[in-house]
Short mmCIF file of C-alpha atoms in Angstrom, two decimals:
data_model
loop_
_atom_site.label_atom_id
_atom_site.label_comp_id
_atom_site.label_asym_id
_atom_site.label_seq_id
_atom_site.Cartn_x
_atom_site.Cartn_y
_atom_site.Cartn_z
CA GLN A 26 45.07 12.03 -15.82
CA VAL A 27 46.61 15.44 -16.45
CA TYR A 28 44.31 18.37 -16.90
CA PRO A 29 45.53 21.90 -17.14
CA HIS A 30 47.45 24.20 -19.42
CA SER A 31 50.38 23.46 -21.65
CA VAL A 32 54.04 24.42 -21.58
CA ARG A 33 56.66 24.33 -24.27
CA LEU A 34 58.68 21.15 -24.26
CA VAL A 35 61.76 20.52 -26.35
CA ALA A 36 61.76 16.92 -27.49
CA HIS A 37 65.20 15.80 -28.57
CA ARG A 38 66.61 12.31 -28.24
CA ARG A 39 63.67 11.38 -26.06
CA THR A 40 64.36 14.08 -23.47
CA LEU A 41 62.03 16.84 -22.34
CA ARG A 42 63.14 20.19 -21.01
CA PRO A 43 61.34 23.50 -20.52
CA MET A 44 62.65 26.62 -22.22
CA VAL A 45 63.76 29.43 -19.97
CA ASP A 46 61.84 32.59 -19.04
CA ALA A 47 61.20 34.47 -15.80
CA CYS A 48 58.43 32.05 -14.84
CA GLU A 49 60.58 29.00 -15.54
CA TRP A 50 61.13 27.90 -11.95
CA GLU A 51 57.38 27.56 -11.35
CA GLN A 52 56.60 26.13 -14.77
CA THR A 53 59.35 23.53 -14.42
CA SER A 54 58.01 22.26 -11.11
CA LEU A 55 54.55 21.96 -12.68
CA LEU A 56 56.02 20.16 -15.66
CA HIS A 57 57.58 17.56 -13.38
CA LYS A 58 54.42 17.18 -11.32
CA PHE A 59 51.94 16.85 -14.17
CA VAL A 60 53.96 15.20 -16.94
CA LEU A 61 57.36 13.77 -16.08
CA GLU A 62 56.24 12.13 -12.84
CA LYS A 63 53.02 10.79 -14.38
CA LYS A 64 54.29 9.28 -17.59
CA SER A 65 53.03 5.77 -16.80
CA GLN A 66 49.56 7.11 -15.94
CA LEU A 67 49.40 9.20 -19.11
CA ASP A 68 50.37 6.20 -21.23
CA GLN A 69 47.03 4.63 -20.30
CA PHE A 70 45.24 7.30 -22.35
CA ARG A 71 47.38 7.14 -25.48
CA ASP A 72 44.47 5.66 -27.49
CA CYS A 73 41.76 7.86 -25.97
CA GLU A 74 40.64 10.45 -28.53
CA ASN A 75 39.08 12.80 -25.99
CA SER A 76 42.17 12.94 -23.77
CA ALA A 77 45.06 15.36 -23.58
CA ALA A 78 47.32 12.32 -23.76
CA GLY A 79 45.51 10.78 -26.72
CA PRO A 80 46.32 10.58 -30.44
CA LYS A 81 44.48 13.80 -31.38
CA SER A 82 46.16 15.94 -28.74
CA ILE A 83 48.73 18.39 -30.12
CA SER A 84 50.22 19.33 -26.77
CA PRO A 85 50.74 17.84 -23.30
CA TYR A 86 49.11 19.75 -20.47
CA VAL A 87 50.65 21.44 -17.49
CA PRO A 88 48.99 24.17 -15.39
CA CYS A 89 49.96 27.65 -16.50
CA ALA A 90 52.35 29.15 -13.96
CA ALA A 91 50.38 31.48 -11.71
CA SER A 92 53.20 34.01 -11.94
CA ARG A 93 52.63 34.26 -15.70
CA ILE A 94 48.92 35.18 -15.55
CA PRO A 95 49.20 38.93 -14.88
CA TYR A 96 51.71 39.29 -17.74
CA ILE A 97 49.37 37.51 -20.15
CA LEU A 98 46.56 39.89 -19.27
CA GLN A 99 48.77 42.97 -19.47
CA ALA A 100 50.52 42.00 -22.71
CA ALA A 101 47.20 41.30 -24.44
CA ARG A 102 45.70 44.52 -23.01
CA ILE A 103 42.62 42.66 -21.81
CA THR A 104 39.71 44.84 -20.69
CA ALA A 105 36.07 44.16 -19.86
CA ASP A 106 35.19 44.88 -23.51
CA ASP A 107 37.26 41.96 -24.81
CA ILE A 108 36.26 38.42 -25.72
CA LEU A 109 39.14 36.07 -24.92
CA TRP A 110 39.32 32.62 -26.49
CA ASP A 111 41.80 30.06 -25.18
CA LEU A 112 42.71 27.43 -27.78
CA GLY A 113 43.74 24.49 -25.62
CA CYS A 114 42.36 25.90 -22.38
CA GLY A 115 43.16 22.98 -20.08
CA ASP A 116 41.23 23.34 -16.84
CA GLY A 117 40.38 26.95 -17.69
CA PHE A 118 42.73 28.57 -15.18
CA VAL A 119 43.78 31.46 -17.46
CA LEU A 120 40.19 32.22 -18.46
CA HIS A 121 38.91 32.06 -14.91
CA GLU A 122 41.54 34.60 -13.89
CA ALA A 123 40.80 36.83 -16.89
CA ALA A 124 37.09 36.83 -16.05
CA ARG A 125 37.72 37.53 -12.37
CA ARG A 126 40.31 40.25 -12.86
CA CYS A 127 39.16 41.94 -16.07
CA GLY A 128 35.47 41.09 -16.33
CA CYS A 129 35.83 39.96 -19.96
CA ARG A 130 33.84 37.22 -21.69
CA CYS A 131 35.79 33.99 -22.21
CA VAL A 132 35.54 30.89 -24.38
CA GLY A 133 37.77 27.85 -23.83
CA LEU A 134 38.26 24.96 -26.25
CA ASP A 135 40.09 21.76 -25.36
CA ILE A 136 40.18 18.16 -26.57
CA ASP A 137 40.24 16.69 -23.05
CA ALA A 138 36.65 16.00 -21.95
CA PRO A 139 37.31 15.65 -18.19
CA CYS A 140 39.41 18.79 -18.38
CA VAL A 141 36.55 20.76 -19.97
CA GLU A 142 34.16 19.51 -17.32
CA MET A 143 36.58 20.61 -14.62
CA ALA A 144 36.76 24.06 -16.19
CA ARG A 145 32.97 24.36 -16.15
CA THR A 146 32.72 23.24 -12.54
CA ARG A 147 35.43 25.63 -11.45
CA SER A 148 33.63 28.49 -13.23
CA GLN A 149 30.60 27.85 -11.06
CA GLU A 150 32.70 27.71 -7.90
CA LEU A 151 34.43 30.99 -8.73
CA GLY A 152 31.24 32.79 -9.68
CA VAL A 153 32.30 33.48 -13.28
CA ALA A 154 30.08 30.94 -15.07
CA GLU A 155 28.12 33.73 -16.76
CA LEU A 156 31.34 35.02 -18.33
CA CYS A 157 32.97 31.69 -19.22
CA HIS A 158 31.96 29.02 -21.73
CA PHE A 159 33.92 25.79 -22.31
CA GLU A 160 33.58 23.24 -25.07
CA GLN A 161 35.36 20.01 -26.03
CA ARG A 162 36.94 20.52 -29.44
CA ASP A 163 39.71 19.08 -31.58
CA LEU A 164 41.66 22.21 -32.48
CA LEU A 165 42.92 20.73 -35.75
CA ALA A 166 39.34 20.06 -36.86
CA LEU A 167 38.07 23.61 -36.39
CA PRO A 168 36.57 24.94 -39.64
CA ALA A 169 37.54 28.14 -41.39
CA GLY A 170 35.79 31.13 -39.84
CA SER A 171 35.76 29.66 -36.33
CA LEU A 172 37.27 32.87 -34.95
CA GLY A 173 34.83 34.95 -36.99
CA ASP A 174 31.33 34.44 -38.36
CA ARG A 175 31.30 30.73 -37.40
CA SER A 176 32.31 31.36 -33.80
CA GLY A 177 29.00 30.06 -32.44
CA GLU A 178 29.45 26.79 -34.30
CA ALA A 179 33.05 26.42 -33.13
CA ALA A 180 32.18 27.11 -29.50
CA GLY A 181 29.08 24.92 -29.50
CA GLU A 182 27.10 27.94 -28.33
CA PRO A 183 25.12 29.94 -30.93
CA SER A 184 25.50 33.15 -28.95
CA ALA A 185 29.27 32.79 -28.50
CA PRO A 186 30.86 35.97 -29.90
CA PRO A 187 34.05 35.83 -31.98
CA PRO A 188 37.22 36.63 -30.07
CA THR A 189 39.04 39.93 -29.95
CA VAL A 190 41.97 38.01 -28.41
CA ALA A 191 42.93 34.37 -29.00
CA LEU A 192 45.43 32.65 -26.70
CA ALA A 193 47.32 29.53 -27.72
CA PHE A 194 49.58 28.19 -24.96
CA LEU A 195 50.86 25.09 -26.77
CA THR A 196 54.07 23.19 -27.40
CA GLY A 197 56.24 24.00 -30.40
CA PRO A 198 54.85 21.05 -32.40
CA GLY A 199 51.32 22.07 -31.40
CA LEU A 200 51.78 25.66 -32.57
CA VAL A 201 53.35 24.51 -35.82
CA ALA A 202 50.40 22.20 -36.46
CA LEU A 203 47.84 24.92 -35.68
CA ALA A 204 49.69 27.82 -37.34
CA PRO A 205 48.35 27.58 -40.95
CA TRP A 206 44.73 27.63 -39.79
CA LEU A 207 45.43 30.28 -37.16
CA PHE A 208 47.21 32.48 -39.71
CA GLU A 209 44.21 32.45 -42.05
CA GLU A 210 41.84 33.22 -39.17
CA TRP A 211 44.05 36.12 -38.10
CA ARG A 212 44.16 37.57 -41.62
CA ARG A 213 40.43 37.09 -42.16
CA GLU A 214 39.58 38.88 -38.91
CA ALA A 215 41.88 41.86 -39.52
CA PRO A 216 38.93 44.31 -39.75
CA ARG A 217 37.91 43.36 -36.20
CA GLY A 218 41.47 43.76 -34.90
CA LEU A 219 41.95 40.16 -33.71
CA ARG A 220 45.19 39.81 -31.78
CA LEU A 221 46.93 36.58 -30.80
CA VAL A 222 48.88 35.62 -27.68
CA THR A 223 51.23 32.68 -27.19
CA CYS A 224 53.19 31.63 -24.14
CA VAL A 225 56.76 30.32 -23.91
CA GLU A 226 56.75 29.74 -27.70
CA SER A 227 56.61 32.64 -30.17
CA LEU A 228 54.83 32.01 -33.47
CA ASP A 229 57.73 33.38 -35.53
CA THR A 230 60.22 30.94 -34.00
CA ALA A 231 58.11 27.89 -33.07
CA MET A 232 59.41 24.62 -34.46
CA ASP A 233 58.29 21.01 -34.47
CA TYR A 234 61.17 19.51 -32.54
CA ASN A 235 59.98 16.06 -33.46
CA ASP A 236 60.82 16.85 -37.09
CA PRO A 237 64.59 16.38 -37.70
CA GLY A 238 64.45 18.80 -40.61
CA ALA A 239 62.77 21.60 -38.67
CA MET A 240 66.05 23.03 -37.43
CA PHE A 241 67.05 23.80 -41.02
CA GLY A 242 63.76 25.29 -42.23
CA ASP A 243 62.31 28.80 -42.02
CA ALA A 244 60.43 28.93 -38.72
CA ASN A 245 58.61 32.08 -39.84
CA ALA A 246 57.62 31.07 -43.33
CA LEU A 247 54.15 32.52 -42.73
CA GLY A 248 55.60 35.94 -41.87
CA TRP A 249 54.21 36.48 -38.38
CA THR A 250 54.67 39.90 -36.79
CA VAL A 251 55.35 39.41 -33.08
CA CYS A 252 55.72 41.89 -30.23
CA LYS A 253 58.15 40.49 -27.67
CA ASP A 254 57.99 43.24 -25.07
CA HIS A 255 56.77 40.67 -22.51
CA GLY A 256 59.08 37.92 -23.73
CA LYS A 257 60.94 37.96 -20.44
CA TRP A 258 57.83 36.39 -18.90
CA GLY A 259 57.32 34.05 -21.83
CA VAL A 260 54.40 36.00 -23.32
CA PHE A 261 54.30 37.01 -27.00
CA VAL A 262 51.66 39.08 -28.83
CA VAL A 263 50.78 39.09 -32.53
CA PRO A 264 49.15 42.49 -33.19
CA PRO A 265 46.11 42.71 -35.47
CA CYS A 266 46.95 41.78 -39.06
CA GLY A 267 48.44 44.74 -40.90
CA GLN A 268 49.67 46.48 -37.75
CA SER A 269 53.39 46.75 -37.09
CA VAL A 270 54.98 46.21 -33.70
CA GLU A 271 55.73 49.94 -33.52
CA GLU A 272 52.09 50.80 -34.23
CA TRP A 273 50.96 48.27 -31.63
CA ARG A 274 53.24 49.81 -29.02
CA ALA A 275 51.98 53.30 -29.80
CA GLU A 276 48.31 52.33 -29.73
CA VAL A 277 47.62 51.81 -26.04
CA PRO A 278 43.84 51.88 -25.64
CA ARG A 279 42.16 54.06 -23.04
CA GLY A 280 41.44 52.08 -19.89
CA THR A 281 44.51 49.86 -20.15
CA LEU A 282 45.97 49.61 -16.66
CA PRO A 283 49.56 49.08 -15.53
CA LEU A 284 50.48 45.61 -14.36
CA GLN A 285 48.36 44.58 -11.38
CA LEU A 286 49.64 41.82 -9.07
CA LEU A 287 47.33 40.15 -6.60
CA ARG A 288 48.79 39.05 -3.30
CA ARG A 289 49.14 35.48 -4.53
CA ASP A 290 50.91 36.80 -7.65
CA SER A 291 53.36 38.65 -5.42
CA GLU A 292 54.02 35.48 -3.43
CA ALA A 293 54.89 33.65 -6.65
CA THR A 294 57.66 36.13 -7.57
CA ARG A 295 61.31 35.66 -6.66
CA PRO A 296 63.56 38.33 -5.11
CA ILE A 297 66.62 39.61 -6.98
CA VAL A 298 69.95 39.94 -5.16
CA LEU A 299 71.90 42.99 -6.37
CA PRO A 300 75.57 42.96 -5.34
CA ASN A 301 77.65 46.05 -4.53
CA LEU A 302 74.85 48.59 -4.73
CA LEU A 303 76.49 50.96 -2.29
CA SER A 304 80.16 51.81 -2.01
CA GLU A 305 82.07 52.04 1.25
CA GLU A 306 81.88 55.82 0.93
CA ASP A 307 78.08 55.66 0.56
CA ILE A 308 77.75 53.40 3.59
CA GLN A 309 79.91 55.60 5.80
CA LEU A 310 77.92 58.65 4.73
CA VAL A 311 74.63 56.99 5.70
CA HIS A 312 76.01 55.80 9.06
CA ARG A 313 77.38 59.24 9.89
CA LEU A 314 74.20 61.14 9.02
CA ALA A 315 71.91 58.64 10.75
CA ALA A 316 73.85 58.04 13.96
CA GLU A 317 73.11 61.29 15.83
CA HIS A 318 69.44 61.41 14.83
CA LEU A 319 68.94 57.77 15.70
CA ARG A 320 70.21 58.34 19.23
CA GLY A 321 68.01 61.37 19.71
CA ALA A 322 64.90 59.81 18.22
CA CYS A 323 65.16 56.69 20.34
CA ALA A 324 66.09 58.20 23.69
CA GLY A 325 63.66 56.81 26.24
CA ALA A 326 61.63 55.03 23.56
CA ASP A 327 61.48 51.80 25.58
CA ASP A 328 59.40 53.62 28.17
CA ALA A 329 57.02 55.21 25.69
CA SER A 330 53.36 54.26 25.67
CA VAL A 331 50.51 54.74 23.23
CA SER A 332 46.98 55.51 24.44
CA LEU A 333 44.34 54.12 22.08
CA PHE A 334 41.81 56.55 23.54
CA ASP A 335 43.78 59.57 22.33
CA LEU A 336 43.87 58.44 18.68
CA PRO A 337 41.16 59.87 16.40
CA ASP A 338 41.02 57.04 13.83
CA GLU A 339 42.48 53.72 12.72
CA ALA A 340 45.08 55.39 10.50
CA SER A 341 46.39 57.37 13.47
CA PHE A 342 46.60 54.16 15.46
CA HIS A 343 48.80 52.50 12.81
CA VAL A 344 51.08 55.55 12.66
CA ALA A 345 51.49 55.72 16.44
CA ALA A 346 51.87 51.98 16.87
CA GLU A 347 54.52 51.76 14.16
CA ASP A 348 56.44 54.71 15.59
CA ALA A 349 56.43 53.08 19.04
CA LEU A 350 57.51 49.72 17.65
CA HIS A 351 60.32 51.28 15.63
CA GLY A 352 61.66 53.00 18.70
CA LEU A 353 62.35 49.77 20.59
CA ARG A 354 66.00 49.23 21.47
CA GLN A 355 66.30 45.84 19.75
CA HIS A 356 65.17 47.17 16.38
CA ARG A 357 65.24 50.90 15.85
CA VAL A 358 64.07 52.55 12.62
CA LEU A 359 64.85 56.05 11.44
CA HIS A 360 62.66 57.41 8.64
CA LEU A 361 65.28 59.37 6.76
CA HIS A 362 62.82 60.90 4.29
CA GLY A 363 60.99 62.55 7.18
CA ILE A 364 64.02 64.43 8.54
CA GLU A 365 64.48 67.62 6.53
CA VAL A 366 68.03 68.33 7.65
CA LEU A 367 69.17 64.85 6.59
CA MET A 368 67.61 65.17 3.14
CA ALA A 369 69.37 68.45 2.34
CA GLU A 370 71.06 68.04 -1.04
CA GLU A 371 74.45 69.16 0.21
CA GLY A 372 74.51 66.39 2.80
CA GLY A 373 74.74 63.70 0.13
CA LEU A 374 71.85 61.48 1.27
CA PRO A 375 69.51 62.44 -1.61
CA ALA A 376 72.20 61.22 -4.02
CA VAL A 377 72.24 57.85 -2.25
CA GLU A 378 68.45 57.69 -2.48
CA ARG A 379 68.56 58.45 -6.22
CA LYS A 380 71.18 55.75 -6.73
CA LEU A 381 68.93 53.17 -5.09
CA VAL A 382 65.85 54.31 -7.02
CA GLU A 383 67.79 53.99 -10.28
CA ALA A 384 68.90 50.50 -9.25
CA ILE A 385 65.28 49.52 -8.64
CA LYS A 386 64.19 50.91 -12.02
CA ALA A 387 67.03 49.17 -13.83
CA ASN A 388 66.31 45.82 -12.18
CA ASP A 389 62.52 45.83 -12.16
CA GLY A 390 62.27 42.33 -13.54
CA TYR A 391 58.61 42.26 -12.52
CA GLY A 392 57.43 45.10 -14.77
CA LEU A 393 55.69 46.89 -11.91
CA LEU A 394 57.06 50.36 -12.61
CA ALA A 395 56.21 50.41 -16.32
CA ALA A 396 53.42 52.84 -17.27
CA ARG A 397 53.25 54.10 -13.68
CA ASP A 398 53.98 57.30 -11.82
CA PHE A 399 55.67 56.36 -8.57
CA ASN A 400 57.36 57.96 -5.60
CA VAL A 401 59.49 57.02 -2.63
CA ARG A 402 57.12 55.95 0.09
CA SER A 403 59.74 55.37 2.76
CA PHE A 404 63.52 55.63 3.05
CA GLU A 405 64.57 53.95 6.31
CA TYR A 406 67.68 53.24 8.35
CA HIS A 407 67.32 50.07 10.44
CA ALA A 408 69.51 49.28 13.45
CA TYR A 409 69.23 45.80 15.00
CA CYS A 410 70.99 44.70 18.16
CA ASP A 411 70.69 41.55 20.30
CA GLY A 412 67.21 40.09 19.92
CA GLY A 413 66.11 42.37 17.10
CA SER A 414 64.17 40.71 14.29
CA VAL A 415 61.18 40.81 11.95
CA MET A 416 59.63 37.38 12.43
CA ASP A 417 55.91 37.86 11.76
CA ALA A 418 55.25 35.16 9.14
CA GLU A 419 52.71 37.47 7.46
CA HIS A 420 54.96 40.54 7.35
CA ARG A 421 54.61 42.45 4.07
CA ASP A 422 55.14 46.02 2.92
CA ASP A 423 51.45 46.35 2.10
CA GLY A 424 50.51 49.04 -0.37
CA SER A 425 53.97 49.50 -1.87
CA LEU A 426 55.16 48.27 -5.27
CA LEU A 427 58.81 47.35 -4.80
CA THR A 428 61.12 47.25 -1.79
CA LEU A 429 64.92 47.26 -1.76
CA SER A 430 66.80 46.20 1.39
CA VAL A 431 70.54 46.95 1.47
CA LEU A 432 72.86 45.49 4.11
CA LEU A 433 75.14 48.17 5.56
CA SER A 434 77.02 46.07 8.13
CA PRO A 435 79.79 43.56 7.48
CA PRO A 436 78.36 40.06 8.06
CA SER A 437 81.09 39.56 10.64
CA ASP A 438 79.42 42.15 12.90
CA PHE A 439 76.46 39.92 13.73
CA GLU A 440 75.06 36.42 13.85
CA GLY A 441 71.59 35.58 12.55
CA GLY A 442 69.94 38.56 10.89
CA THR A 443 69.28 36.54 7.74
CA PHE A 444 66.92 38.10 5.23
CA THR A 445 64.32 35.51 4.21
CA THR A 446 61.32 35.34 1.92
CA PHE A 447 58.80 32.57 1.26
CA GLN A 448 58.09 30.30 -1.70
CA GLY A 449 54.86 28.68 -0.63
CA GLU A 450 55.51 27.75 2.97
CA GLU A 451 59.23 27.24 2.45
CA ARG A 452 61.61 29.87 3.81
CA VAL A 453 64.24 31.03 1.33
CA GLU A 454 67.39 32.61 2.76
CA HIS A 455 69.20 35.37 0.84
CA THR A 456 72.90 35.77 1.57
CA LEU A 457 74.05 39.38 1.47
CA GLY A 458 77.41 41.06 1.83
CA ARG A 459 78.09 44.64 2.93
CA GLY A 460 76.56 46.96 0.33
CA ASP A 461 74.49 44.21 -1.32
CA GLY A 462 70.76 44.61 -1.75
CA VAL A 463 67.76 42.37 -2.26
CA LEU A 464 64.91 43.68 -4.44
CA PHE A 465 61.45 42.17 -4.08
CA VAL A 466 57.77 42.78 -4.69
CA SER A 467 56.63 44.65 -1.60
CA GLU A 468 53.61 42.47 -0.83
CA LYS A 469 55.72 39.32 -0.73
CA ARG A 470 56.21 37.98 2.79
CA HIS A 471 59.69 38.61 4.21
CA ASN A 472 61.51 38.32 7.53
CA VAL A 473 64.79 39.07 9.26
CA SER A 474 65.87 36.33 11.68
CA PRO A 475 66.89 37.26 15.28
CA VAL A 476 70.16 39.16 15.51
CA ILE A 477 73.07 38.74 17.88
CA GLY A 478 75.41 41.67 17.46
CA ASP A 479 74.95 44.81 15.38
CA ARG A 480 73.14 44.72 12.02
CA ARG A 481 72.38 47.87 10.02
CA ALA A 482 70.31 48.10 6.83
CA LEU A 483 68.91 50.70 4.48
CA ILE A 484 65.36 50.15 3.15
CA ILE A 485 63.57 52.00 0.37
CA GLU A 486 59.97 51.42 -0.76
CA LEU A 487 58.34 52.74 -3.94
CA TRP A 488 54.60 53.21 -4.35
CA GLU A 489 52.00 55.07 -6.42
CA GLY A 490 51.07 57.50 -3.67
CA PRO A 491 52.71 60.86 -2.92
CA ARG A 492 56.05 61.03 -1.15
CA ASN A 493 55.50 60.73 2.59
CA LYS A 494 56.80 63.38 4.96
CA ARG A 495 57.07 61.49 8.25
CA ASN A 496 57.00 57.69 8.05
CA ARG A 497 55.42 54.97 5.88
CA HIS A 498 51.90 56.24 6.44
CA VAL A 499 52.02 60.03 6.38
#
C-alpha cells in the first residue's frame, strides 16, 4: 500500500510521466518507487473506499520530495501564527516539517485510513502531536464552509481552527475535481486572508488529462490569480482573494525569514556546473598574483606545529588547525581575501572576485541569496600536488550559503583530482574543464579525489556574516 504525498502525473495513452521542475529528479524516483513499481499491489485496493488507490481517491500518492519542503514553507510565508491545512496530506510529511520548522498549527485530511494513522503515529514520534491533527476525509465530500466556520466539523475536532493557508498537492485531475469547492472556500474566506498553495500543478493551468476535451477548454475558467515566483521548485501560491500578485509580492509580513535549508535539505540539492566562468586572461592573472605569496606563505609549513595549550578557546583552535592543514605541501591554500596587497583594485583580483560573485547570484537556482544580505566569507587559491585531496566523507563548508569551485588547471596537468558530491551515499563526479566552475549549497558534502600532478582551483564562499579578513573563520 502506498501512503504519502501526491505528485502530478500526466496520463495520456496509458502512460504516466512527471512534469519537470527543479525537484523533478527526486520526485521522479519517488514516483517510480511508490506508484510505477507497485502497480500490481495498488490494484488490490481499487475497490477499497478508504484507500488512496480506491474509487474515491482523486490522486495517487507519492512522498513529497524533501527538497521541495523549504520552498513550500517559504512561498506560503508560513510563520508560527499560521494554521496550515493539507488537503490530501498523505503520511503528513509536509505538516510534520511545517510544525517542526515553523511552529505552526497543522491539520491534515486524507482519504487513506492507514495513511492517516501513520501521520498520527509519526507526529508522536517527532514530538509535534500537540501541533498536528489528522483526520480521514473524502475531499470531494467536504461541505461548504469547511475552511471557515465549519472547520471543526471538517477536521473532526471541534477546536480545530480554520486555515490561514491551505495546501493541495494533487494531480491535475484531482485539482480540477476539487477546484470549484476550493474556489468558493477561498472567496468566502477572503476577509481572513486565506491563501492557497499547490505543488507541481498550478490552479490556473491544471487540467484533467483523462478528459480528451480538456486540452481544448479554458483551464482557468474560474479566474485564479497565481503567484509563480517559486514555480521553479514546483510551488505555486494563490494570494488571498482580491489581492493581486503585485500586492502579494509587496506585502511581505514582518517575521518572514529568507529560505532556510536544513542539512538534509542541502544534501538533497544538486550542484550546477557553469562552463567558461573565467577566461584565460583571468586564470593567468590569478596564477601570477598567487604564485609568489603561496611560496612565501608555505615555506617550512610542513615542519610547523600547533600547541593546543597556547590557544585561548575552541575558535582559536579551529583557526590554527586550519591554517596548519592548509600549509601542507600536498594541498596548499592561500586565502586571497586576507592579503591586502593582492586585493588592491589595480591588481585586477577584485574584478575576478566580482565576476564570480555575479555568476553565483545569476545562477542561484536554490533561492538562498534572495531576501538576504551576504558577503564573501572566503576567496581561496588551492594548489594540489601528488597526494593532495579532500577525502573526508563529511566535508562541508559549514556556515556558508553557497560555494563556487573553479578549476584553473588544464585537466591534462593532473590525474585524479575529481570534484565529487553525494546524492544519498552515492558519489557523483563532476567533470570540469579549465575555467569551468561547480556551484553548490555549501553544507552539501563534497570531496576532491587524490591528485597526481598539479591541480589548481579558485574557491569562493558566500555567507551572511561580515567579510573575513584572514581566513574562513576570522
